[in-house]
Coordinates of N, CA, C and O in Angstrom, one line a residue:
X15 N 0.9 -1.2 0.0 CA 0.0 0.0 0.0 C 0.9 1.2 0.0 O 1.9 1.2 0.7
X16 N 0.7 2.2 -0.6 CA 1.4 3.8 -0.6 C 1.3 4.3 0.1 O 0.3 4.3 0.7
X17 N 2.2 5.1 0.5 CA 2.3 6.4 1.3 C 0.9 7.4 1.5 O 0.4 8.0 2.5
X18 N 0.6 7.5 0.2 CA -0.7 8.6 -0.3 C -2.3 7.7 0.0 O -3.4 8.0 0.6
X19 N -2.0 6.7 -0.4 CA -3.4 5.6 0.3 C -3.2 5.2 1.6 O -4.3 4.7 1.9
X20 N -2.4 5.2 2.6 CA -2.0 5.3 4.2 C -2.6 6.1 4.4 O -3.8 6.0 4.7
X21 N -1.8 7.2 4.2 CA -2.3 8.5 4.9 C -3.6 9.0 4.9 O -4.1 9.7 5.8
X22 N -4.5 8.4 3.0 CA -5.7 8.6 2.8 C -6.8 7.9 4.0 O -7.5 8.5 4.8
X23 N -6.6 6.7 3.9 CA -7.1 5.6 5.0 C -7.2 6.4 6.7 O -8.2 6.4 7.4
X24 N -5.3 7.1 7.2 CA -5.4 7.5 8.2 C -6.3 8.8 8.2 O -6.7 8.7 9.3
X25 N -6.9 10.0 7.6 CA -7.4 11.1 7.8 C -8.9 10.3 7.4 O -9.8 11.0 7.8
X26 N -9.3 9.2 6.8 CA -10.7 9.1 7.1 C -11.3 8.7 8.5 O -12.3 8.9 9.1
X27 N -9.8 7.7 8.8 CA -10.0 7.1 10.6 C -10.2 8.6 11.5 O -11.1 8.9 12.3
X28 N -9.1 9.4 11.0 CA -9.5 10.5 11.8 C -11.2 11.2 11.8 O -12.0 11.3 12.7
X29 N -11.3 11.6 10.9 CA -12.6 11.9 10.3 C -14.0 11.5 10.8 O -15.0 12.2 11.0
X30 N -13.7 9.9 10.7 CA -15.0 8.8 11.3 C -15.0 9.2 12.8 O -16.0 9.8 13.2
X31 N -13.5 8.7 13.8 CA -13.4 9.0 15.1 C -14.3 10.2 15.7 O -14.9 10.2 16.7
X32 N -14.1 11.4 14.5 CA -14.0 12.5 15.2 C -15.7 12.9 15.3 O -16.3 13.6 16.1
X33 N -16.4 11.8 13.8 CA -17.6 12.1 13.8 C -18.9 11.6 14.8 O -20.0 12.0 15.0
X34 N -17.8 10.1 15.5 CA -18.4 9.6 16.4 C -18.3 10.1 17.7 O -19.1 9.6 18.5
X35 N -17.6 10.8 18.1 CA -17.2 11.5 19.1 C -18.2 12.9 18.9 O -17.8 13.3 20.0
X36 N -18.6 13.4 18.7 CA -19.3 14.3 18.0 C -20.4 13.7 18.2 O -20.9 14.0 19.3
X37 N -20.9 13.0 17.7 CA -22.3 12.7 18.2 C -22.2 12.4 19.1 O -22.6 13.2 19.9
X38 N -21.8 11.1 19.7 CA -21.8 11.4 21.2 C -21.9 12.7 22.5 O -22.4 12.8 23.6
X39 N -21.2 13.6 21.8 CA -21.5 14.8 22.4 C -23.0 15.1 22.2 O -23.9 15.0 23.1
X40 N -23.2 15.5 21.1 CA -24.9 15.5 21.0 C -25.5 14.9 21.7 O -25.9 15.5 22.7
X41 N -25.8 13.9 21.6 CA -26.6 13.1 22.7 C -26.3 13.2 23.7 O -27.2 13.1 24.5
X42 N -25.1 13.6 24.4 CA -25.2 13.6 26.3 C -25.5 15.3 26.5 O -25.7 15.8 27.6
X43 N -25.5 15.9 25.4 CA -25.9 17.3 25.6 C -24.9 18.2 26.1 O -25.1 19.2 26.8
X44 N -23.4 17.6 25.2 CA -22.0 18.2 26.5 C -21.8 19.3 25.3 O -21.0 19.1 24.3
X45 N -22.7 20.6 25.4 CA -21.9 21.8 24.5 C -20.0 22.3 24.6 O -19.4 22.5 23.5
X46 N -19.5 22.3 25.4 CA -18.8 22.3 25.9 C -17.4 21.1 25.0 O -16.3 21.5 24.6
X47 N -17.7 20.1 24.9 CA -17.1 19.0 24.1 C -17.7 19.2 22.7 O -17.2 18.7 21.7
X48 N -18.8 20.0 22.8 CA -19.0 19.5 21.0 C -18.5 20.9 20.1 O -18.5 20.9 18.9
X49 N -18.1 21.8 21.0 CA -17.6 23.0 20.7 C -15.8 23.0 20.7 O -15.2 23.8 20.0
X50 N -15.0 21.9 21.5 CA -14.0 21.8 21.7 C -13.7 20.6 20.0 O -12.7 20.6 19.2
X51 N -15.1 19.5 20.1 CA -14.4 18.6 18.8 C -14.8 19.4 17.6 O -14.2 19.2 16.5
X52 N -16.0 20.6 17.6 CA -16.0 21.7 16.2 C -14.2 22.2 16.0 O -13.6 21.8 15.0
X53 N -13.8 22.7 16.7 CA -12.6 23.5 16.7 C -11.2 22.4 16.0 O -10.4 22.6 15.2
X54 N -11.6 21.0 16.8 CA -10.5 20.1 16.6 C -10.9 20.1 14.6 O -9.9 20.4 13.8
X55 N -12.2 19.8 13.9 CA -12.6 19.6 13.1 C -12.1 20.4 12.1 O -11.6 20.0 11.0
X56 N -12.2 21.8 12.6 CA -11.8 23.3 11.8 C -10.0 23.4 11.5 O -9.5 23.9 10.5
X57 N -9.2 22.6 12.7 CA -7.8 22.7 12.5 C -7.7 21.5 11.4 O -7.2 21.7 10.4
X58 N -8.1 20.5 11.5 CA -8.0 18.9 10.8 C -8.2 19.9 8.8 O -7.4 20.1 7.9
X59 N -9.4 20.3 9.0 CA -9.7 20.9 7.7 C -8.7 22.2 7.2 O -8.6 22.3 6.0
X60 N -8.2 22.8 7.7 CA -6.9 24.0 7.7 C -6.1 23.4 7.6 O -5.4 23.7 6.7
X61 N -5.5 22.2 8.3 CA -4.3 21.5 8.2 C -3.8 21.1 6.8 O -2.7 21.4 6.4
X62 N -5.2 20.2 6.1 CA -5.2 19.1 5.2 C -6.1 20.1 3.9 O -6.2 19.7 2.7
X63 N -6.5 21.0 4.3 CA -7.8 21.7 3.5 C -8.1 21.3 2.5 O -7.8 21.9 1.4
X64 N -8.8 20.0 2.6 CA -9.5 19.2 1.4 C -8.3 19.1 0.2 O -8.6 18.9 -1.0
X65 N -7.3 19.2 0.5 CA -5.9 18.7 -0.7 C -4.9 17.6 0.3 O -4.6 17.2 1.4
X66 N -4.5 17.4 -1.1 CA -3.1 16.5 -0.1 C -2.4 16.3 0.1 O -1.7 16.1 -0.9
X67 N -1.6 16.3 1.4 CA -0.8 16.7 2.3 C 0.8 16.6 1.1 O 1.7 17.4 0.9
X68 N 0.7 15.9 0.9 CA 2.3 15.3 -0.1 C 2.0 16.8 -0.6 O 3.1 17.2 -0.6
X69 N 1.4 17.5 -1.0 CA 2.0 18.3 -1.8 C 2.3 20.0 -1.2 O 2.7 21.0 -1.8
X70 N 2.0 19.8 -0.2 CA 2.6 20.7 0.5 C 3.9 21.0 0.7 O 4.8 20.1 0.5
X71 N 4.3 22.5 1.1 CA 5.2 23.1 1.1 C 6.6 22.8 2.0 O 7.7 23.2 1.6
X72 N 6.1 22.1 3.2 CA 6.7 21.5 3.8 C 7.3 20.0 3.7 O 8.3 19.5 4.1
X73 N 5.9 19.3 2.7 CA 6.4 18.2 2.5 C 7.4 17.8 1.4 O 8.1 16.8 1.2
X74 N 7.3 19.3 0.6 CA 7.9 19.1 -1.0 C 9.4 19.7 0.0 O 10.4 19.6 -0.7
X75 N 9.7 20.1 0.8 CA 10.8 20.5 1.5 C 11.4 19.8 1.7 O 12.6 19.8 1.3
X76 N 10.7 18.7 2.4 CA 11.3 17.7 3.5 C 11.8 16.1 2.2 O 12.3 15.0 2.3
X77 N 11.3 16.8 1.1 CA 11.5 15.3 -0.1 C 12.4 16.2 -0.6 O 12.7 15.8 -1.7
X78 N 13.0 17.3 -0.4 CA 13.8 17.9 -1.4 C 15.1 17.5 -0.7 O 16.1 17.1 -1.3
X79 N 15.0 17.7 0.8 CA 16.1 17.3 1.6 C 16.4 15.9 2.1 O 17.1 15.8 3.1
X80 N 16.1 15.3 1.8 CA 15.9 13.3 1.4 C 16.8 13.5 0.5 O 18.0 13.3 0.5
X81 N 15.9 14.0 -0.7 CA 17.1 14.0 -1.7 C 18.0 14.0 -2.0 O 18.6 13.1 -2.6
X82 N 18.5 15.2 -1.5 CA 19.9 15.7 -1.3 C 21.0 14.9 0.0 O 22.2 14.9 0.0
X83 N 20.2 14.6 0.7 CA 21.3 13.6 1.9 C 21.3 12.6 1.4 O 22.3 12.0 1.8
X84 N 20.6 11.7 0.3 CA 20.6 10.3 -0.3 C 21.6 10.7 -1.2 O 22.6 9.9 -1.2
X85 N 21.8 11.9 -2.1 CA 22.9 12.1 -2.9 C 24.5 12.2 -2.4 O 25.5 11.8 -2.9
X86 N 24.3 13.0 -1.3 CA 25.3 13.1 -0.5 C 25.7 11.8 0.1 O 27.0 11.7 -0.1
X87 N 25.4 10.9 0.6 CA 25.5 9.9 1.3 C 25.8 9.1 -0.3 O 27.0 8.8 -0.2
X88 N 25.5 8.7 -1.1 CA 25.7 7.8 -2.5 C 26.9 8.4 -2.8 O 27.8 7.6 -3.0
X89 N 27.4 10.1 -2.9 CA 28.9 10.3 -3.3 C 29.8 10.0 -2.3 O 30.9 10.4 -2.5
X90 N 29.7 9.4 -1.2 CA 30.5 9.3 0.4 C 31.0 8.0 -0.9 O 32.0 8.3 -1.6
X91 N 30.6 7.2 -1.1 CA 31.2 5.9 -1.4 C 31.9 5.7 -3.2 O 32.4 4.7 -3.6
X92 N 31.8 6.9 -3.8 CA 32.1 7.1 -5.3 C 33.8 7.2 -5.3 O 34.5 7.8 -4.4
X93 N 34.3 6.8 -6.4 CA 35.9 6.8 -6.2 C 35.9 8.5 -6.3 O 35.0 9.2 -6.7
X94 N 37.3 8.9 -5.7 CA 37.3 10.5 -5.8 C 38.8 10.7 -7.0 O 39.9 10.5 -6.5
X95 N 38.6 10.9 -8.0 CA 39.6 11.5 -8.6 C 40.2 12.9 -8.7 O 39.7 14.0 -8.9
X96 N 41.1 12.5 -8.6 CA 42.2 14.3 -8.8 C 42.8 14.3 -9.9 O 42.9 13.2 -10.4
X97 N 43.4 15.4 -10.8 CA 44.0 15.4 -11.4 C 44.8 17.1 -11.4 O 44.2 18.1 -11.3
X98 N 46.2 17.1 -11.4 CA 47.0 18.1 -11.5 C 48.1 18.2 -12.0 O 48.6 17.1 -12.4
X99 N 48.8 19.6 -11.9 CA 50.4 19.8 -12.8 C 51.3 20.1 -11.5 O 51.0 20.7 -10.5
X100 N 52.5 19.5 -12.0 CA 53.3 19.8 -10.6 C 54.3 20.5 -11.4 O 54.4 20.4 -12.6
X101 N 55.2 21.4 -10.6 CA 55.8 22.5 -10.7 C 56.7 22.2 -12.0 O 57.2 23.2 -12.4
X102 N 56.9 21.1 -12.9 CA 57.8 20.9 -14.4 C 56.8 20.9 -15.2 O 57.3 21.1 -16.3
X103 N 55.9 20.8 -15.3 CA 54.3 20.6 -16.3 C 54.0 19.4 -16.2 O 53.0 19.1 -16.8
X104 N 54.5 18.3 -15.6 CA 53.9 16.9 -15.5 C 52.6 16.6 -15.1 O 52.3 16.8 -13.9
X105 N 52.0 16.2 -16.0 CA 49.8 15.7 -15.1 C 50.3 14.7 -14.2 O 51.3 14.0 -14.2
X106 N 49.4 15.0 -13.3 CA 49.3 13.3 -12.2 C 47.8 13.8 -11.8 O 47.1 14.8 -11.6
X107 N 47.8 12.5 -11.9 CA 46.0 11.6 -11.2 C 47.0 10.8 -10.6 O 48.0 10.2 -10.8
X108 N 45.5 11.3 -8.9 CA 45.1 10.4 -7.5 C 43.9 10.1 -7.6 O 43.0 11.0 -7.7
X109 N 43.8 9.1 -7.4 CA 42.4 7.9 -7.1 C 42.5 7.8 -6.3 O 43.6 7.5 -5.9
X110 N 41.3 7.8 -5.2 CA 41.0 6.8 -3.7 C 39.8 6.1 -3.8 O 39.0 6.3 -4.7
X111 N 39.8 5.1 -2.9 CA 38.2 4.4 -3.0 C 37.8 4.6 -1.6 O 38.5 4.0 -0.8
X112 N 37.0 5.5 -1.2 CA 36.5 5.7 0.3 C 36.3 4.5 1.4 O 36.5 4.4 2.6
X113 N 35.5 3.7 0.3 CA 35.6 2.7 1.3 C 36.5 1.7 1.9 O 36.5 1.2 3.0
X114 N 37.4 1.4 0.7 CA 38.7 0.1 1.0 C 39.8 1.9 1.9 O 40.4 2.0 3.0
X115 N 39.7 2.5 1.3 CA 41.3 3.3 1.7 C 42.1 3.6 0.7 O 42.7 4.6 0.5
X116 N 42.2 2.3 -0.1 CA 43.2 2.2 -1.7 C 43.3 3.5 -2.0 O 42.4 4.2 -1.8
X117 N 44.6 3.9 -2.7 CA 44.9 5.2 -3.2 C 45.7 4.8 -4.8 O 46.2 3.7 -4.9
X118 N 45.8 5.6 -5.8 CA 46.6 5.1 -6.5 C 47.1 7.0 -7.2 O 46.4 7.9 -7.3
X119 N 48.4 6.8 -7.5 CA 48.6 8.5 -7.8 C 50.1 8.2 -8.7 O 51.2 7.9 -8.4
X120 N 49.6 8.5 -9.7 CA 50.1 7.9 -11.6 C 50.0 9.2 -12.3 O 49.2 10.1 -12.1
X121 N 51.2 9.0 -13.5 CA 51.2 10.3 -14.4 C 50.4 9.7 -15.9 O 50.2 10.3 -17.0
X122 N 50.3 8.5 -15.4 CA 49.9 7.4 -16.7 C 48.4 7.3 -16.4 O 47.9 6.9 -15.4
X123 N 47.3 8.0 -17.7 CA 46.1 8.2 -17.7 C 45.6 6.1 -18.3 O 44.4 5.7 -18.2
X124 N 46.4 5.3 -18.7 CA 46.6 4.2 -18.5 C 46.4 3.2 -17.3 O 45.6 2.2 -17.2
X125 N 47.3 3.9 -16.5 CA 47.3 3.4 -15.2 C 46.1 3.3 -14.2 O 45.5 2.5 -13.6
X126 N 46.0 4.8 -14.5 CA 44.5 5.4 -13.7 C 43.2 4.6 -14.1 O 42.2 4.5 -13.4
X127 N 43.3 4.2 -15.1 CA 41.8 4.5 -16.1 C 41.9 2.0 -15.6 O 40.9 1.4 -15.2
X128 N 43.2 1.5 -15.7 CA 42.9 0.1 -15.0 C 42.4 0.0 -13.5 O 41.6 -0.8 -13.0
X129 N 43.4 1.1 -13.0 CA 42.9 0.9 -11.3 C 41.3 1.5 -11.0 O 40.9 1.5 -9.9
X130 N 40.6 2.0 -12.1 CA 39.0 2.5 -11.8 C 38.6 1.0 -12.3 O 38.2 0.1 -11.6
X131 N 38.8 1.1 -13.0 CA 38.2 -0.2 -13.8 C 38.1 -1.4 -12.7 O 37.1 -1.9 -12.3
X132 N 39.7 -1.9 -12.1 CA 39.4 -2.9 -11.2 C 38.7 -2.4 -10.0 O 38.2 -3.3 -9.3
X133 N 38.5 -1.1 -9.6 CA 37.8 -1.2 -8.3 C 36.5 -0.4 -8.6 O 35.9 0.3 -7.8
X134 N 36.2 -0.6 -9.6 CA 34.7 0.0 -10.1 C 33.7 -1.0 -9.2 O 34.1 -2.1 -8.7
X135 N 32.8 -0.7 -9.2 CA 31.6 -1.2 -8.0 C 30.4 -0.9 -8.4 O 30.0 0.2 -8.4
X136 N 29.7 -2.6 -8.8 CA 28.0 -2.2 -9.5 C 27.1 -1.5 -8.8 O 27.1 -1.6 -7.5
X137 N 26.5 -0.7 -9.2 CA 25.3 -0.5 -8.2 C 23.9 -0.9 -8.3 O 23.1 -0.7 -7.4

């Protein structure tokens, strides 16, 4: 079942609860309670106001920032390459693999390009 049919299912449980509670007030004649579950009813409907909730401003926030820590967290484990000139004009590439430790640091784009290859990692 989905997230959006959960949640659907949970705001009718609310809804039903709230309606039976509610009449129960009616019948014992408790103004007092049936004016406190009106009020609960009025926040429930401002909360959710007949749209749904996933698409809210907060929720489209909080999936934006998922996002971005899932991305963050998937580059923690990606090889990190370098590549630069040292003071004669010579290139050199450094490779690490975050998770073993391995390093490899070669002027040979050869070199470099076998040691990705052997420590490349499906996803």
């Amino acid at each position: 079942m989905s997230g959006t049919s959960l949640l659907a299912r949970h705001r009718q449980n609310i809804a039903a609860s709230l309606a039976r509670r509610l009449e129960a007030a009616r019948a014992a004649n408790n103004t007092r309670l049936m004016e406190l579950l009106k009020q609960e009813e009025r926040q429930l409907a401002a909360e959710y106001g007949g749209r749904d909730p996933f698409s809210s401003a907060l929720f489209r926030g909080l999936r934006h920032l998922w996002q971005s820590l899932k991305a963050v967290l998937a580059a923690c484990d990606e090889l990190r390459v370098r590549q630069w000139v040292d003071g004669s004009g010579m290139v050199w590439w450094s490779v690490q693999d975050p998770i073993t430790g391995e390093r490899l640091c070669t002027h040979s784009e050869g070199e470099l390009m076998e040691w990705i290859e052997k420590h490349q990692r499906e996803d």
